[in-house]
XYZ file of C-alpha atoms in Angstrom:
155
model
C 69.708 -2.708 40.932
C 70.284 -4.586 37.685
C 67.996 -7.457 36.649
C 68.967 -10.763 38.201
C 68.115 -14.438 38.191
C 67.434 -15.360 41.824
C 69.273 -18.224 43.499
C 67.942 -21.671 42.790
C 69.404 -23.458 45.780
C 68.239 -22.541 49.267
C 71.024 -23.343 51.691
C 70.215 -25.286 54.832
C 71.332 -22.283 56.909
C 68.981 -19.875 55.076
C 66.105 -22.366 55.237
C 66.615 -22.799 58.972
C 66.884 -19.047 59.580
C 63.687 -18.378 57.629
C 61.840 -21.244 59.329
C 62.862 -19.922 62.750
C 61.955 -16.297 61.987
C 58.867 -15.055 63.824
C 57.254 -11.669 64.399
C 54.621 -10.845 66.980
C 52.706 -9.076 64.191
C 51.577 -10.423 60.805
C 54.083 -8.294 58.875
C 55.839 -10.955 56.782
C 54.566 -11.109 53.208
C 55.195 -14.321 51.264
C 54.751 -14.321 47.491
C 54.554 -17.604 45.588
C 54.401 -16.979 41.859
C 54.392 -19.511 39.029
C 56.527 -18.255 36.147
C 55.573 -18.997 32.559
C 57.573 -18.672 29.349
C 54.856 -16.464 27.835
C 55.477 -13.835 30.513
C 51.982 -13.741 32.029
C 53.281 -13.823 35.614
C 53.234 -9.982 36.067
C 49.484 -10.005 35.336
C 49.042 -12.783 37.900
C 50.998 -10.683 40.407
C 48.647 -7.753 39.714
C 45.630 -9.967 40.390
C 47.118 -11.315 43.628
C 47.961 -7.801 44.799
C 44.426 -6.612 44.040
C 42.614 -9.561 45.621
C 44.721 -10.362 48.702
C 44.190 -7.023 50.513
C 40.436 -7.283 49.912
C 40.334 -10.796 51.371
C 42.777 -10.267 54.255
C 42.867 -7.165 56.467
C 46.438 -7.982 57.551
C 47.654 -6.426 54.267
C 46.379 -2.972 55.337
C 49.717 -1.872 56.796
C 51.969 -3.777 54.371
C 51.933 -1.385 51.394
C 55.709 -0.941 51.486
C 56.193 -4.711 51.216
C 53.736 -4.995 48.333
C 55.558 -2.183 46.523
C 58.921 -3.939 47.033
C 57.500 -7.197 45.669
C 56.054 -5.478 42.610
C 59.241 -3.524 41.938
C 61.347 -6.688 42.175
C 59.139 -8.812 39.893
C 58.789 -6.054 37.279
C 62.260 -4.545 37.368
C 64.807 -7.042 38.613
C 63.539 -10.601 38.196
C 64.937 -12.473 35.194
C 63.084 -15.772 34.847
C 65.741 -17.588 32.763
C 64.694 -21.253 33.012
C 62.907 -20.799 36.343
C 59.282 -21.901 36.729
C 58.516 -20.550 40.200
C 59.409 -17.560 42.345
C 59.231 -17.258 46.141
C 59.780 -13.856 47.738
C 59.651 -13.090 51.453
C 59.397 -9.450 52.519
C 59.183 -7.768 55.900
C 60.139 -4.114 55.415
C 59.649 -3.409 59.108
C 62.512 -5.785 59.977
C 64.620 -5.311 56.818
C 64.001 -8.750 55.345
C 63.789 -9.367 51.604
C 64.644 -12.910 50.459
C 64.181 -14.290 46.942
C 64.383 -17.889 45.699
C 63.350 -19.448 42.417
C 62.375 -22.995 41.534
C 62.729 -25.105 38.389
C 59.171 -26.418 38.909
C 55.936 -24.406 38.933
C 54.420 -23.555 42.292
C 50.892 -22.636 43.306
C 50.244 -18.873 43.273
C 49.703 -17.150 46.588
C 50.210 -13.920 48.499
C 50.150 -14.412 52.262
C 50.578 -12.073 55.237
C 51.608 -13.837 58.422
C 53.860 -13.802 61.468
C 56.394 -16.004 59.668
C 57.473 -16.787 56.086
C 55.301 -19.330 54.284
C 57.944 -21.844 53.187
C 55.523 -24.630 52.250
C 56.166 -24.503 48.472
C 59.937 -24.684 48.986
C 59.802 -27.439 51.593
C 57.375 -29.476 49.451
C 59.711 -29.267 46.464
C 62.744 -30.082 48.598
C 61.005 -33.207 49.878
C 60.214 -34.338 46.336
C 63.727 -33.769 44.993
C 66.575 -34.966 47.210
C 69.983 -33.408 46.661
C 73.028 -35.544 45.885
C 76.509 -35.298 44.459
C 77.556 -37.080 41.272
C 81.265 -37.887 40.927
C 82.657 -38.593 37.464
C 86.196 -39.982 37.491
C 88.715 -41.882 35.436
C 92.423 -42.616 35.919
C 93.510 -39.006 35.372
C 90.607 -36.645 36.056
C 87.646 -36.225 38.338
C 84.756 -33.800 38.401
C 81.619 -33.556 40.471
C 78.152 -32.210 39.904
C 75.535 -31.195 42.387
C 72.141 -32.647 41.399
C 69.121 -30.967 42.961
C 65.534 -30.428 41.828
C 66.282 -32.334 38.635
C 69.071 -29.945 37.596
C 72.837 -30.334 37.592
C 75.233 -27.661 38.736
C 78.968 -28.013 38.047
C 81.089 -27.586 41.144
C 84.430 -25.825 41.053
C 87.444 -28.119 41.128
């Protein structure tokens, strides 16, 4: 797959689906990675991937997920102006979801029965989403403002 900048906006439907997702086994891997302009985030990923399996036995059977995370961050992720990356992987159930944030997030690699959405929900609570309408007598345009960024909406 070609390099890509992951979506910035997590839809309410996707957020709800991820929040509701549950496995009877701890086979969901959540990666929270701060992204820096200097490009040090791959080294941080290496450290997380070295340390997490030593500290948590639940990673023992999740090698395929760790490989997918590494391959994505090194080969497909384009940071652009993003400051954080959240990836949720459960190879056993065919789940691989990626979201980026305009603000840095705390680094973490977690294996659990469900996705760890705390960094995304914390940011969403800090930055409400609203629509800005700009209009005069002859034209109107609107912009979606979320997480401190504006996104032009199609007319």
